[in-house]
XYZ file of N, CA, C and O in Angstrom:
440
model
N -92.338 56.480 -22.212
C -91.722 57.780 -22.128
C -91.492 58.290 -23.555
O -90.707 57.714 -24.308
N -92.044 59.154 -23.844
C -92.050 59.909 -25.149
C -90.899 60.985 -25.517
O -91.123 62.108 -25.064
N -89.822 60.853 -26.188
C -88.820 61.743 -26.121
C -88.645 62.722 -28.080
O -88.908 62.295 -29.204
N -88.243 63.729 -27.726
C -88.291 64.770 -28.475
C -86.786 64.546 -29.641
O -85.649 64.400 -29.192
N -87.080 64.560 -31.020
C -85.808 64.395 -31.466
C -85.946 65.095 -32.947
O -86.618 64.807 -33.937
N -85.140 65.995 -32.696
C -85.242 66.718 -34.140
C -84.403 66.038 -35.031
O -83.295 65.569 -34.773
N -85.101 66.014 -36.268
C -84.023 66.180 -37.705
C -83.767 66.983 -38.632
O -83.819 66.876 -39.857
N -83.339 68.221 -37.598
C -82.958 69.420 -38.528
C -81.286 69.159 -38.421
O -80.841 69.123 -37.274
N -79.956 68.902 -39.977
C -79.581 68.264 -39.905
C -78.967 69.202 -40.875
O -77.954 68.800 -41.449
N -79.413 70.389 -41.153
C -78.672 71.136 -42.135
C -77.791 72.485 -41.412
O -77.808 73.179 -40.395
N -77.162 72.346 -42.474
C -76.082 73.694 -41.574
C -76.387 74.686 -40.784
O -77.184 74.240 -39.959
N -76.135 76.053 -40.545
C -76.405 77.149 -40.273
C -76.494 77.660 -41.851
O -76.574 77.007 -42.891
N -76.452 78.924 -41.638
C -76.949 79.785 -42.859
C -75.676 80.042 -43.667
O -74.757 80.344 -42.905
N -75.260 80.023 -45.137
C -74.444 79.617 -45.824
C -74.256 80.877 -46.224
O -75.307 81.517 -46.185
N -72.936 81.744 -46.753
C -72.652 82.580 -47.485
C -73.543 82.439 -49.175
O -74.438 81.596 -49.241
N -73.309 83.063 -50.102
C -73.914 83.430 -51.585
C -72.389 82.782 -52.063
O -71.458 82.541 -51.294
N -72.403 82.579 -53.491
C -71.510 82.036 -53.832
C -71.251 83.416 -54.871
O -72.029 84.106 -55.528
N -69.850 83.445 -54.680
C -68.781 84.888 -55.337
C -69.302 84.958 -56.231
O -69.670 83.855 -56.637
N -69.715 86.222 -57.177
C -70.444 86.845 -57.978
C -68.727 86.954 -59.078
O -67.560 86.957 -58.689
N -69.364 87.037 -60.636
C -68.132 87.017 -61.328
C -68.240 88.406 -61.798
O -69.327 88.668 -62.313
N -67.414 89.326 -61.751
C -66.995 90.635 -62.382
C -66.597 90.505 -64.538
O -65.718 90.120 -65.309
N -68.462 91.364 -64.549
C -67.910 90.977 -65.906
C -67.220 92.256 -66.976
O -66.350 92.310 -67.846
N -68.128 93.142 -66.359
C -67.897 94.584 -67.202
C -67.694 95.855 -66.519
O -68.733 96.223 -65.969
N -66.935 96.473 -66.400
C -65.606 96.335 -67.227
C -64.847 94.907 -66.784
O -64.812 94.595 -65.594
N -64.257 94.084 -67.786
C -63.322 93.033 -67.452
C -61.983 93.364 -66.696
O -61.474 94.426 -67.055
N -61.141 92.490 -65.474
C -60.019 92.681 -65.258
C -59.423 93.286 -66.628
O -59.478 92.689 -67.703
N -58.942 94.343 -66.468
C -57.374 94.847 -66.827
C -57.524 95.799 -67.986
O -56.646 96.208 -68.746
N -59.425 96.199 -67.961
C -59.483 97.010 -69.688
C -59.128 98.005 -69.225
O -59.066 98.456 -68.082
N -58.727 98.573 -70.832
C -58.264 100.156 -70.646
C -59.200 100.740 -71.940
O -60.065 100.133 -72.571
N -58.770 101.981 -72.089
C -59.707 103.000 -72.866
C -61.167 102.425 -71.724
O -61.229 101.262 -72.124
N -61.943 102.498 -70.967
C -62.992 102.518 -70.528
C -63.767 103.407 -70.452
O -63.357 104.388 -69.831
N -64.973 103.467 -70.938
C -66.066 104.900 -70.995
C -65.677 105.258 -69.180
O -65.785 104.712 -68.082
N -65.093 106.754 -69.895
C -65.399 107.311 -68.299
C -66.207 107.882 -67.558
O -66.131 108.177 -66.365
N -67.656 108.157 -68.938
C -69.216 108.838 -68.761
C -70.178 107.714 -68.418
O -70.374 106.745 -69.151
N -70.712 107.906 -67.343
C -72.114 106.574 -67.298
C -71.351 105.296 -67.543
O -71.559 104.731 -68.617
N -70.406 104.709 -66.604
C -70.385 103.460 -66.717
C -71.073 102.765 -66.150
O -71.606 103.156 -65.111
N -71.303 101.419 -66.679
C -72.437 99.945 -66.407
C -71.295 99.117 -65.522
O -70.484 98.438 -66.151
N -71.238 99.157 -64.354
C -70.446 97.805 -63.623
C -71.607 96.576 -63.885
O -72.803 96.794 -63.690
N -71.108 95.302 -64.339
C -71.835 94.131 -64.588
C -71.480 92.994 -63.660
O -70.872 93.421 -62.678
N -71.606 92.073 -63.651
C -71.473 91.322 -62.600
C -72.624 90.202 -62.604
O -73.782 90.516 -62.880
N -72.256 88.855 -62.279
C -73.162 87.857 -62.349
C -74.399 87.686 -60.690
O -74.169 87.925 -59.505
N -75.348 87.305 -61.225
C -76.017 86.756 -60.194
C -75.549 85.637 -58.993
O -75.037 84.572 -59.340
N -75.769 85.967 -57.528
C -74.960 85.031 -56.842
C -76.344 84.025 -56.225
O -77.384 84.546 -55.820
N -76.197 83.079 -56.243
C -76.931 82.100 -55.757
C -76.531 81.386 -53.952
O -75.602 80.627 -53.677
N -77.434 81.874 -53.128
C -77.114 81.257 -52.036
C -77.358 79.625 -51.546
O -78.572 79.449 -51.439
N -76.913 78.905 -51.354
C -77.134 77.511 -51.020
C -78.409 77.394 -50.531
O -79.323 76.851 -51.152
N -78.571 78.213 -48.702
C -80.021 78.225 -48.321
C -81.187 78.983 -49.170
O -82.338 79.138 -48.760
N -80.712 79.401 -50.355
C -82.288 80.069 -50.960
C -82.297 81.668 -50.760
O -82.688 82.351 -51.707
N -81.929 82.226 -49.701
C -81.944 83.650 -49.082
C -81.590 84.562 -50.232
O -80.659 84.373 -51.015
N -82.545 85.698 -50.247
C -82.700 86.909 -50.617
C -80.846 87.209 -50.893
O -80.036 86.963 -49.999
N -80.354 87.859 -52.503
C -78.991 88.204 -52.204
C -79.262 89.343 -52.547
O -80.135 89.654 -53.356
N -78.162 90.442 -51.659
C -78.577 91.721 -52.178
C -76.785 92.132 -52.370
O -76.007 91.230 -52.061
N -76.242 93.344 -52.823
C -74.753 93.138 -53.330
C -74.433 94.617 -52.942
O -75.168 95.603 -52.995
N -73.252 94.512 -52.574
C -72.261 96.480 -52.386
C -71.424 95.970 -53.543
O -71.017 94.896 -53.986
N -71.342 97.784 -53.926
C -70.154 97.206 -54.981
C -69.461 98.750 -54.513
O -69.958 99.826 -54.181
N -68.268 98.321 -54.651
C -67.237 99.098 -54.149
C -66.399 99.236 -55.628
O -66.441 98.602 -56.682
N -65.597 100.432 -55.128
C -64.887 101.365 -56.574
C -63.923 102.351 -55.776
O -64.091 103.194 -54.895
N -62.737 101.812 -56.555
C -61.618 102.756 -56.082
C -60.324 102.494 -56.763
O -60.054 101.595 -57.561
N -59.422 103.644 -56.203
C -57.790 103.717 -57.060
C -56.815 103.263 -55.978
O -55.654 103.656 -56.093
N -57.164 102.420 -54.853
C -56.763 101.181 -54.607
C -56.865 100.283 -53.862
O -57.818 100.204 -53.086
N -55.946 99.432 -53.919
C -56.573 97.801 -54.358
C -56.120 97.310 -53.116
O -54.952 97.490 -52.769
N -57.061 96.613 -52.305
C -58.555 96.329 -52.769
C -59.572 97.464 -52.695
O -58.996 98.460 -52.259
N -60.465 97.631 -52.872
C -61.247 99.042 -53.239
C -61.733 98.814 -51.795
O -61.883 97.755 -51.185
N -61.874 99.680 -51.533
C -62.341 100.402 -49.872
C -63.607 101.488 -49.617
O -63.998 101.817 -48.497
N -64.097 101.915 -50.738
C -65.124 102.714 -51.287
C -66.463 102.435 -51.554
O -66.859 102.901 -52.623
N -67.260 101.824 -50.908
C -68.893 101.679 -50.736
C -69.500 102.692 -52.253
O -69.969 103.813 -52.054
N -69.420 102.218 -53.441
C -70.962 103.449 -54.026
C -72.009 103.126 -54.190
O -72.504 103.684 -55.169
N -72.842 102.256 -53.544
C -73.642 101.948 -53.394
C -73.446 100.399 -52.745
O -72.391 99.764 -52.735
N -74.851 99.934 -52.166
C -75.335 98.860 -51.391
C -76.839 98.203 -52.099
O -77.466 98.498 -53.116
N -77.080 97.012 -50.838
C -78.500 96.687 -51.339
C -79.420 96.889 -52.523
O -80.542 97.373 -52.670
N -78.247 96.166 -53.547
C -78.402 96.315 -54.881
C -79.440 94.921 -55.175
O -78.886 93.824 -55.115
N -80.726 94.959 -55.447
C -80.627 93.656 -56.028
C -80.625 92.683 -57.358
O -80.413 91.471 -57.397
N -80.910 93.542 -58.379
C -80.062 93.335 -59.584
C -78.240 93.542 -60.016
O -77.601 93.950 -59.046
N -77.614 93.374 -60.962
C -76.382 92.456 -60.844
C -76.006 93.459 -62.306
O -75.512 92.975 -63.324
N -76.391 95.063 -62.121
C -75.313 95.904 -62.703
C -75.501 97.290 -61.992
O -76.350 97.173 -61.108
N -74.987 98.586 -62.080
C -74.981 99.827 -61.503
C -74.591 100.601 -62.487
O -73.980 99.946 -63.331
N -74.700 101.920 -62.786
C -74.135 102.657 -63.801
C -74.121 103.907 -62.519
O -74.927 104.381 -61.718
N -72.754 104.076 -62.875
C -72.209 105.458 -61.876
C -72.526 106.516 -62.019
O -72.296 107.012 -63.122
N -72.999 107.102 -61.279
C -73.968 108.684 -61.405
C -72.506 109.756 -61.736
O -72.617 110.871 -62.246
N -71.238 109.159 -61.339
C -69.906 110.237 -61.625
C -69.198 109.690 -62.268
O -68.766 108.538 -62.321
N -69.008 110.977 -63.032
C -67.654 110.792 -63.962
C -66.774 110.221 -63.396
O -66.844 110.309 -62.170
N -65.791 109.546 -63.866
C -64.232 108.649 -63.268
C -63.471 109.708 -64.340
O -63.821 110.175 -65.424
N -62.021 109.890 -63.347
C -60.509 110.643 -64.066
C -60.561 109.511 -65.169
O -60.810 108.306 -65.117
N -60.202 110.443 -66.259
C -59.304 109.580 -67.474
C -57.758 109.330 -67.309
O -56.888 110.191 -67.179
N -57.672 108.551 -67.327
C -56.599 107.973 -67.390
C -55.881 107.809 -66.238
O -54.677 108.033 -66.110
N -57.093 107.180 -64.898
C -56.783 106.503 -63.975
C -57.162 104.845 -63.841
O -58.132 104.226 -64.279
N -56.268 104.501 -63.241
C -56.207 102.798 -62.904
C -57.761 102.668 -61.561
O -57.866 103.137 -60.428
N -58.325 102.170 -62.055
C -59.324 101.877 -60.696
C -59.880 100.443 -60.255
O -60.174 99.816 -61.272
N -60.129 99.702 -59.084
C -60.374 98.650 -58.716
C -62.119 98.712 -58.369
O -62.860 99.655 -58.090
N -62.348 97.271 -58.530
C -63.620 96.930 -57.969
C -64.071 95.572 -57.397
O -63.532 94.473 -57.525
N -64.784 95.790 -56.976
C -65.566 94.153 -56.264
C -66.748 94.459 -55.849
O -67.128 95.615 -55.660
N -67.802 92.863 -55.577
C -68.885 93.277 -55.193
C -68.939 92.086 -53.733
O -68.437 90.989 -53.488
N -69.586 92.772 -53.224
C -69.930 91.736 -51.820
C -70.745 91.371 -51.980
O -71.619 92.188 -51.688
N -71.346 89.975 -52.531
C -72.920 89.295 -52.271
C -73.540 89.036 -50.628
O -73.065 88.132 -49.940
N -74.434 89.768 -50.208
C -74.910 89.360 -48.994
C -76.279 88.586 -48.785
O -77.259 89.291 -49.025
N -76.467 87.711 -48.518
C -78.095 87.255 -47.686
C -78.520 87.802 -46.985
O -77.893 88.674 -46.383
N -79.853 87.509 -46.744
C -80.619 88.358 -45.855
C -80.119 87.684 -44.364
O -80.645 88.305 -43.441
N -79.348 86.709 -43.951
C -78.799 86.285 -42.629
C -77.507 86.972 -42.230
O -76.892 86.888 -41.166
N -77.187 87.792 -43.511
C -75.628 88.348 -42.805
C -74.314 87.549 -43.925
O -73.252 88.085 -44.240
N -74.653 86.568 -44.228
C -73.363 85.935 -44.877
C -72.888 86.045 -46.164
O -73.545 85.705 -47.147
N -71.513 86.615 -46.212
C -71.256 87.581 -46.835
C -69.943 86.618 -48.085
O -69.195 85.708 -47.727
N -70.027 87.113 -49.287
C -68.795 86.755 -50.205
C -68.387 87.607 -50.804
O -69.181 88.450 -51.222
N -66.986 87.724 -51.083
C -66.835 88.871 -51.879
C -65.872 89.001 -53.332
O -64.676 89.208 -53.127
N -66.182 88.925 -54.337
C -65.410 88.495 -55.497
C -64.305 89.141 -55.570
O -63.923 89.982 -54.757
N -63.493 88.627 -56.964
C -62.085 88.834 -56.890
C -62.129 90.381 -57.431
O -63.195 90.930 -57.711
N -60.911 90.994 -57.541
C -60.935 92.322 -57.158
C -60.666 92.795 -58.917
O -59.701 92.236 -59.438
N -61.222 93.474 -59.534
C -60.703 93.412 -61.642
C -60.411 95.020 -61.336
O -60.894 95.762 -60.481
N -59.704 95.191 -62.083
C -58.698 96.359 -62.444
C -59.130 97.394 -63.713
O -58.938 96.829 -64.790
N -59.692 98.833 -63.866
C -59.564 98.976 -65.515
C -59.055 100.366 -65.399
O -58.850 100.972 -64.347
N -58.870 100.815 -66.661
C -58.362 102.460 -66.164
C -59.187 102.967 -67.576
O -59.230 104.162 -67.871
């Protein structure tokens, strides 16, 4: 009797590992408020999967504001001006192409 036995033995599909917020850094001030560069590190998923990133922007925290998605390089420069001499939050969500989602810590600049 011949019986069937897999050794697939690995998880389900793994989140990306949290992307680090580099530019603007938590807590700068004076920040160009023309054409800013949000920076941010590359996220590496465990299973290998495609990461693509939202990065969200807002005046508050945690930012709730989508400006873009399905990024797959790891900076954005904002097509709008930002108020001077407002406080604003950000984060980026690393996603895989399976859905699994991380989302870094939240940096502050005005």
């Amino acid at each position: 009797m011949a019986s069937s036995c897999s050794s697939d033995d690995s998880p389900g599909n793994q989140a990306p590992e949290k992307t680090i917020l580099m530019a603007p850094s938590d807590k700068d001030t004076d920040v160009e408020i023309t054409n800013l560069e949000l920076k941010w590190s590359e996220a590496t998923d465990p299973n290998s999967d495609p990461v693509s990133y939202q990065v969200y922007l807002d005046t508050v925290n945690p930012p709730v504001a989508m400006v873009t998605g399905n990024l797959t390089g790891t900076t954005f420069t904002l097509l709008e001006d930002l108020q001077y001499g407002t406080t604003y939050y950000w984060s980026i969500i690393a996603q895989d192409d399976g859905g699994a989602q991380s989302l870094s810590t939240v940096a502050t600049f005005t």
